[in-house]
Tab-separated table of C-alpha atoms and ligand atoms in Angstrom:
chain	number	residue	atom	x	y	z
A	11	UNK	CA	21.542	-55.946	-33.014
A	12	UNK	CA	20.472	-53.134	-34.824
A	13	UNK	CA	17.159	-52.985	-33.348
A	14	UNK	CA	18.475	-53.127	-30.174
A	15	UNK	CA	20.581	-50.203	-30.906
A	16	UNK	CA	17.693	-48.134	-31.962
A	17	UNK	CA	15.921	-48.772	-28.822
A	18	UNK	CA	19.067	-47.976	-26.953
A	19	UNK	CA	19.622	-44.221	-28.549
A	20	UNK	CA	15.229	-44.129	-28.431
A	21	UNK	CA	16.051	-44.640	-24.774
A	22	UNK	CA	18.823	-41.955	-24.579
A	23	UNK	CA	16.575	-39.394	-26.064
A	24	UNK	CA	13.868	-40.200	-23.865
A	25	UNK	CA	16.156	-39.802	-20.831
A	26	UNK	CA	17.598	-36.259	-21.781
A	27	UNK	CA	14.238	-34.691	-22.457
A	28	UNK	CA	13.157	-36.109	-19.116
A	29	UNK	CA	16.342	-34.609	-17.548
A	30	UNK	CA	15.469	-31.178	-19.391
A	31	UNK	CA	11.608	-31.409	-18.441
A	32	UNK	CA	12.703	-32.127	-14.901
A	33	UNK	CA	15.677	-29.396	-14.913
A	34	UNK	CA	12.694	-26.628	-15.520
A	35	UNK	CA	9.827	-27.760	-13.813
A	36	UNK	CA	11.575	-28.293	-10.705
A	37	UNK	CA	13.776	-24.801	-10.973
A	38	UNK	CA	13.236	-22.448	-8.166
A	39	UNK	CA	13.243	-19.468	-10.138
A	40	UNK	CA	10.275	-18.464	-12.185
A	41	UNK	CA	12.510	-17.499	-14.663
A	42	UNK	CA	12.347	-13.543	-14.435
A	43	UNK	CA	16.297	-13.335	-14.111
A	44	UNK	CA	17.884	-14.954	-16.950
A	45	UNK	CA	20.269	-12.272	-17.863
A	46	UNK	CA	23.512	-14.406	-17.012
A	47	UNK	CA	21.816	-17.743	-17.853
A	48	UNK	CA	21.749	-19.569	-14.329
A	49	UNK	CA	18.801	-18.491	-13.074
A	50	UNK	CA	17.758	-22.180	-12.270
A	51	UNK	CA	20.327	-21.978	-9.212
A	52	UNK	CA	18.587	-18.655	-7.830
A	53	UNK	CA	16.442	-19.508	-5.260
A	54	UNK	CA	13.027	-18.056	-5.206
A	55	UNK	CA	11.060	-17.622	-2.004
A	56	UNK	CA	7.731	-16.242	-1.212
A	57	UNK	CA	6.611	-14.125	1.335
A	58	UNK	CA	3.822	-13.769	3.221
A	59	UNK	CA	2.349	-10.292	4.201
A	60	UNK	CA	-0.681	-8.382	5.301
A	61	UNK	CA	-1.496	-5.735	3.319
A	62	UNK	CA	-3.638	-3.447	5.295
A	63	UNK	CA	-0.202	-2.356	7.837
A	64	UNK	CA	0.857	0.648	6.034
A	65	UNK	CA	3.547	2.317	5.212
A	66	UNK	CA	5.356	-1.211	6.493
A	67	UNK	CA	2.670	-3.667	3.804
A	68	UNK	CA	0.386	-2.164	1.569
A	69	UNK	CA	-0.980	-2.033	-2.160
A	70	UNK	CA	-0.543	0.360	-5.270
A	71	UNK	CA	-2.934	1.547	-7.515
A	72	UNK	CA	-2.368	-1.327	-9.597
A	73	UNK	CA	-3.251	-3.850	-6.582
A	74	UNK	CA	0.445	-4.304	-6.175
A	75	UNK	CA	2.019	-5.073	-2.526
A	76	UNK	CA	4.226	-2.347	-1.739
A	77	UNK	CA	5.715	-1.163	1.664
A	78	UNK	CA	8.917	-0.649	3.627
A	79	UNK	CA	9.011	-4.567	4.081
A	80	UNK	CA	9.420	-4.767	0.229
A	81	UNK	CA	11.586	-2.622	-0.359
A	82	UNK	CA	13.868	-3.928	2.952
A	83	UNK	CA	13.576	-7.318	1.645
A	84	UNK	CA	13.729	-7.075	-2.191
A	85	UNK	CA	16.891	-5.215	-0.675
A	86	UNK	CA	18.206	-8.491	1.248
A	87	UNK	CA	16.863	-10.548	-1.500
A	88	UNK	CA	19.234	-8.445	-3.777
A	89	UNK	CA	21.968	-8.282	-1.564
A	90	UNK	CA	21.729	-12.145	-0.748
A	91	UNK	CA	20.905	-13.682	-4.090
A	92	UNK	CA	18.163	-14.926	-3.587
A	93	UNK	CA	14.329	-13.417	-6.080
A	94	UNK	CA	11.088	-12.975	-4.063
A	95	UNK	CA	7.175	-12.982	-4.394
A	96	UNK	CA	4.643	-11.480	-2.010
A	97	UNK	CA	1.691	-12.758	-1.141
A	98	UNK	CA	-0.999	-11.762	1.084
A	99	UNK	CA	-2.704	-13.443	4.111
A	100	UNK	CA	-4.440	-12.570	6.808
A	101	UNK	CA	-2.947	-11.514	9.766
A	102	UNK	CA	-3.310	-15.310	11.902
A	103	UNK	CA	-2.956	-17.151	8.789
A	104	UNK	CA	1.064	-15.884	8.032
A	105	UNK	CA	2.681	-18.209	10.808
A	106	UNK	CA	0.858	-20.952	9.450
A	107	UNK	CA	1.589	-20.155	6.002
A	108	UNK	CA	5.276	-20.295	7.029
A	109	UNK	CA	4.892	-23.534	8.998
A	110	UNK	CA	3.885	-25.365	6.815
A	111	UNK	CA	5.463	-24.866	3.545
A	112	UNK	CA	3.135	-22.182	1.564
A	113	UNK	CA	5.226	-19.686	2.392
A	114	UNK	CA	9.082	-19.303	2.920
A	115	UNK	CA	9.433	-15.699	5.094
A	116	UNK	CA	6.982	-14.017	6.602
A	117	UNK	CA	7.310	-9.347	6.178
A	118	UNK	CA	4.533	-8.009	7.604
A	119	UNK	CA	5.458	-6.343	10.611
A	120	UNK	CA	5.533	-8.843	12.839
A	121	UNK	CA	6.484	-8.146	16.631
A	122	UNK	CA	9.376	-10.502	16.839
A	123	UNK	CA	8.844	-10.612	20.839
A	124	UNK	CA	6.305	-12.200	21.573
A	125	UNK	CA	7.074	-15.589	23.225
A	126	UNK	CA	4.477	-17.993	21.869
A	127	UNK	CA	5.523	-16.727	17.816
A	128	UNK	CA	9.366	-17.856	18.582
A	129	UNK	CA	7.766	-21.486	19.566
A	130	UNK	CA	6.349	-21.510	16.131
A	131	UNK	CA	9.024	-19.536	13.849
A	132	UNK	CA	12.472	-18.111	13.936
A	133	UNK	CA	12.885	-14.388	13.702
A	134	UNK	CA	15.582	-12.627	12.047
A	135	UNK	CA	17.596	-9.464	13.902
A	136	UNK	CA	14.739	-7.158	14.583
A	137	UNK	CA	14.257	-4.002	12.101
A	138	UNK	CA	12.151	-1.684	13.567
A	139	UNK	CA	10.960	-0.595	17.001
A	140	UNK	CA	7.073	0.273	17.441
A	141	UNK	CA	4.663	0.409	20.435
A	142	UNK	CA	0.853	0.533	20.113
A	143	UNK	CA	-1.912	3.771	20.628
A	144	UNK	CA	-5.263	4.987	20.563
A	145	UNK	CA	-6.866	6.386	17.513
A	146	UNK	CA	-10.125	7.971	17.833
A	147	UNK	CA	-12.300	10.609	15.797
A	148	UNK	CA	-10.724	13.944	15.932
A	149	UNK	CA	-13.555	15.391	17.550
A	150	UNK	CA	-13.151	12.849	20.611
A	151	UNK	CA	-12.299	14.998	24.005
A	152	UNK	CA	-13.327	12.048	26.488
A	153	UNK	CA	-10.723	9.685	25.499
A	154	UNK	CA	-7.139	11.022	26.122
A	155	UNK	CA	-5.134	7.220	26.244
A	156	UNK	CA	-5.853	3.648	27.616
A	157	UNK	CA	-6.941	4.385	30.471
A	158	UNK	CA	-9.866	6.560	29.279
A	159	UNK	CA	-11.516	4.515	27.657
A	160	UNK	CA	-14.636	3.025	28.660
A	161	UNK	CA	-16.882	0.462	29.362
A	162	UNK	CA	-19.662	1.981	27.063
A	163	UNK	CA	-17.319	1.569	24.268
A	164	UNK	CA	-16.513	-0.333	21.378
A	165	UNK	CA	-12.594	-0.664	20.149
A	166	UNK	CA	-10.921	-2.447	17.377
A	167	UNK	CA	-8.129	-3.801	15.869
A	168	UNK	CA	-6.712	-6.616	14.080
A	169	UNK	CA	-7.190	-10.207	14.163
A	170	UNK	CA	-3.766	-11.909	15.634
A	171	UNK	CA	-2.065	-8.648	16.040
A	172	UNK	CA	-1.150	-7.410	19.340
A	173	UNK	CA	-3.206	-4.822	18.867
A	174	UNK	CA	-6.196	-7.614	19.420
A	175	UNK	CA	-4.654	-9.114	22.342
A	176	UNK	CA	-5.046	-5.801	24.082
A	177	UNK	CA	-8.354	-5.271	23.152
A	178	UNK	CA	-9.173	-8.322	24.273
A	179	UNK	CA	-7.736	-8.090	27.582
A	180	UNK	CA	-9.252	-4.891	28.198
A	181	UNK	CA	-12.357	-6.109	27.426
A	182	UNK	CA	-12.168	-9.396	29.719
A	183	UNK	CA	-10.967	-6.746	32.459
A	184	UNK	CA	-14.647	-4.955	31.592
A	185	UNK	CA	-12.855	-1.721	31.192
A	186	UNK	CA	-14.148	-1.730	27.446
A	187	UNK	CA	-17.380	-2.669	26.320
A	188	UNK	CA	-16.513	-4.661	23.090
A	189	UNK	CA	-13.472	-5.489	21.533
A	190	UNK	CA	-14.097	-5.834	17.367
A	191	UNK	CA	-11.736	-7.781	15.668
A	192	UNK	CA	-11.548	-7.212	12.093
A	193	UNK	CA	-9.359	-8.951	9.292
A	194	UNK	CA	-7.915	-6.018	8.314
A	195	UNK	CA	-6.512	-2.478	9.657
A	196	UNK	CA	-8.326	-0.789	6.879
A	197	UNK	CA	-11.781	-2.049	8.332
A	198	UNK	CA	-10.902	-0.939	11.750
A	199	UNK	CA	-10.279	2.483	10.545
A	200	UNK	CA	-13.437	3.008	8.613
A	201	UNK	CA	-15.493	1.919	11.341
A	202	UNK	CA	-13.972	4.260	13.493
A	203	UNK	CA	-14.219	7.062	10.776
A	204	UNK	CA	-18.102	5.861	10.467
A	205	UNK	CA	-18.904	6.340	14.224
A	206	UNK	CA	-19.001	2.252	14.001
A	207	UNK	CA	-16.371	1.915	16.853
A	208	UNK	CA	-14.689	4.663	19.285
A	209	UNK	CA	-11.732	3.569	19.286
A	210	UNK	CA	-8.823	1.730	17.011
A	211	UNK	CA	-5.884	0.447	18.811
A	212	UNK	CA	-2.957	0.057	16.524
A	213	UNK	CA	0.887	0.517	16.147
A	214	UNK	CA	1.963	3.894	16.041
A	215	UNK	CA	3.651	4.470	12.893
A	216	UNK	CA	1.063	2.837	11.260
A	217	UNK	CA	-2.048	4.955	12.832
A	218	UNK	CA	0.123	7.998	11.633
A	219	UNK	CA	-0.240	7.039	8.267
A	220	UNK	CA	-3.835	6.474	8.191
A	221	UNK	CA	-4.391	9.721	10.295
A	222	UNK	CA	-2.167	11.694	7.165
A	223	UNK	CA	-4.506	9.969	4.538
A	224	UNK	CA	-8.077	10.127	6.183
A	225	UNK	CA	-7.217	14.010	5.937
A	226	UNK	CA	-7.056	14.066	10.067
A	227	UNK	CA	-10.624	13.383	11.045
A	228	UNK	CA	-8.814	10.813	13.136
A	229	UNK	CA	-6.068	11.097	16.198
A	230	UNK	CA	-3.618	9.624	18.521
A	231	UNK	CA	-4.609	10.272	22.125
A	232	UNK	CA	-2.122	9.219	25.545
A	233	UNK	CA	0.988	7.636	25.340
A	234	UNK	CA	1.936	4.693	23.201
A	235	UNK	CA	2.291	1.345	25.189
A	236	UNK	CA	3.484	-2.343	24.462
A	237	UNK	CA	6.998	-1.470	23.393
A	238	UNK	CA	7.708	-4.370	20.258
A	239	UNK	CA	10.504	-5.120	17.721
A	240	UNK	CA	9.684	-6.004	14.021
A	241	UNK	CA	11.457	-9.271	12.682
A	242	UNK	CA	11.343	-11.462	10.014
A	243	UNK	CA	10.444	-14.947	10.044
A	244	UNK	CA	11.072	-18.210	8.631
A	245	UNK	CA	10.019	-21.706	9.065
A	246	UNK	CA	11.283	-23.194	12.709
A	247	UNK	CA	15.217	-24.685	12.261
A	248	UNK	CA	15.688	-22.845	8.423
A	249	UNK	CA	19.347	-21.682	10.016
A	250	UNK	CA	20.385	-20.790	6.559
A	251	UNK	CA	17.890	-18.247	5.262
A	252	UNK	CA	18.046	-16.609	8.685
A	253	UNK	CA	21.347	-16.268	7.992
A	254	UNK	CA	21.149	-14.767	4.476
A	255	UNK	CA	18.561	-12.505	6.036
A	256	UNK	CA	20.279	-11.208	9.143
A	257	UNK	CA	23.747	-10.724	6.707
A	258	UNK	CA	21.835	-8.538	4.223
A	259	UNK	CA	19.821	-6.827	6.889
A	260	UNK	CA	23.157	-5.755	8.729
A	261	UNK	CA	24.757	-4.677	5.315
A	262	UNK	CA	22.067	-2.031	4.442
A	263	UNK	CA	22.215	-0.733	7.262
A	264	UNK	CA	25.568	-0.343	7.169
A	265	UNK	CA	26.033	1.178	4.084
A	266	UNK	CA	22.767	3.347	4.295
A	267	UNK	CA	19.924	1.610	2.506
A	268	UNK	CA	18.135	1.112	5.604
A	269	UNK	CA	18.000	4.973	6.348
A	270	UNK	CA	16.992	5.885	2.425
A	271	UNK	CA	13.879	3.463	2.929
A	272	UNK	CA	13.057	4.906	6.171
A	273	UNK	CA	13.411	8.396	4.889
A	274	UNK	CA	11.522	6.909	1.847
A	275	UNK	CA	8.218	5.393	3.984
A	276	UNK	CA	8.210	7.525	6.878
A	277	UNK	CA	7.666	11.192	6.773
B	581	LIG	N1	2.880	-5.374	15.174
B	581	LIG	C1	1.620	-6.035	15.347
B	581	LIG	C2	1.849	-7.495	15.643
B	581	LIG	O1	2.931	-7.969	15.486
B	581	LIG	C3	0.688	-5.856	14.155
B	581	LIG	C4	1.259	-6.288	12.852
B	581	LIG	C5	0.335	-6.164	11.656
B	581	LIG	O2	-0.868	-5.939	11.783
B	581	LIG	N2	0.830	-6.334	10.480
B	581	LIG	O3	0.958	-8.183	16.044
């Protein structure tokens, strides 16, 4: 009897440390916000980005990812309850990231419409309208837009972007010579800056920030094209962090954050 008793509070013990073990290791919060002590019901969700898409996703000094998307959605995270994580991928790789599990929301943006994305992900309420130009070197008085450029010439952009798609087509319609598709926007702008490429085709707001920090050796020529929307995205059918997202996205921008962040990023 008393043995038996002994095994019975051995197996008690055994059973709450288990339930304590399990309590922490599967929390969704890495613990960062434990002020009021139920941080294990705050879920934590990472995002993928692209860091090379400033002032929308970039890095610090310090390596850090920083942008406009941050700030928007450490905003909704805030707002919603929810703590977030950014990680970086390359452009093609974030919808797959997303899909299957490695990543909860994708910020990096994303033109929300484009068809063949909202087959593989949900977008939240768009959050930013953009359209895509032609950068080339200052210096550059043949090309004045699209249709200038030629069939001599080299352009790039970014892998999976739309960007790529319309080098791409304007290569297959031979009125480029080359599209070069790079993994990153930074790449594309140094080749143009080292005579490696003519042309860059990008979204706008983002060629005006690398045009303000290469010290304007580089322009926009012609008219933007390809109007496109920004959105967030989450994994196909996750109704309820859509939700959360399009609720906080609609409150800052009701009571202002939206603007200070755009004042903020974009000069
Ligand atoms: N807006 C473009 C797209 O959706 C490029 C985005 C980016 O490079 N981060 O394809």
């Amino acid at each position: 009897m008393k043995k038996s008793k002994k095994i019975a509070a051995l197996i008690l013990v055994a059973a709450m440390t288990a339930l304590a073990l399990g309590g922490c290791g599967s929390s969704s919060d890495d613990g960062e916000s434990t002020e009021n002590g139920d941080s294990e019901k705050t879920p934590h969700y990472i995002v993928a980005t692209e860091p090379t898409f400033p002032p929308f996703d970039t890095t610090d000094e310090d390596g850090n990812i920083v942008g406009f998307d941050m700030d928007l959605m450490n905003a909704i995270a805030e707002e919603e309850g929810f703590t977030v994580e950014y990680k970086a991928f390359e452009f093609d790789s974030l919808i797959p990231s997303v899909q299957s599990g490695n990543a909860d929301i994708i910020a990096a943006g994303m033109n929300a419409m484009d068809p063949e994305r909202q087959e593989k992900v949900d977008f939240s309420d768009t959050y930013y309208d953009s359209a895509l130009v032609v950068v080339v070197k200052a210096d550059n008085d043949t090309v004045t837009g699209f249709d200038t450029l030629g069939s001599d010439m080299r352009v790039a952009s970014q892998i999976g972007t739309t960007g790529a798609d319309k080098a791409n087509e304007l290569a297959e319609a031979g009125e480029i010579g080359e599209a070069v598709i790079n993994n990153g926007y930074d790449t594309c702008m140094l080749q143009l800056q080292n005579g490696d490429v003519d042309a860059v085709i990008v979204d706008k707001p983002v060629a005006e920030t690398y045009i303000a920090k290469q010290g304007g050796t580089t322009k926009i020529v012609g008219e933007p094209e390809g109007a496109e929307s920004y959105g967030f995205a989450v994994q196909k059918g996750n109704e309820e962090l859509l939700a959360q997202i399009n609720d906080g996205l609609a409150k800052l921008v009701e009571d202002g954050t939206y603007d200070e962040l755009v004042a903020k990023w974009f000069q």
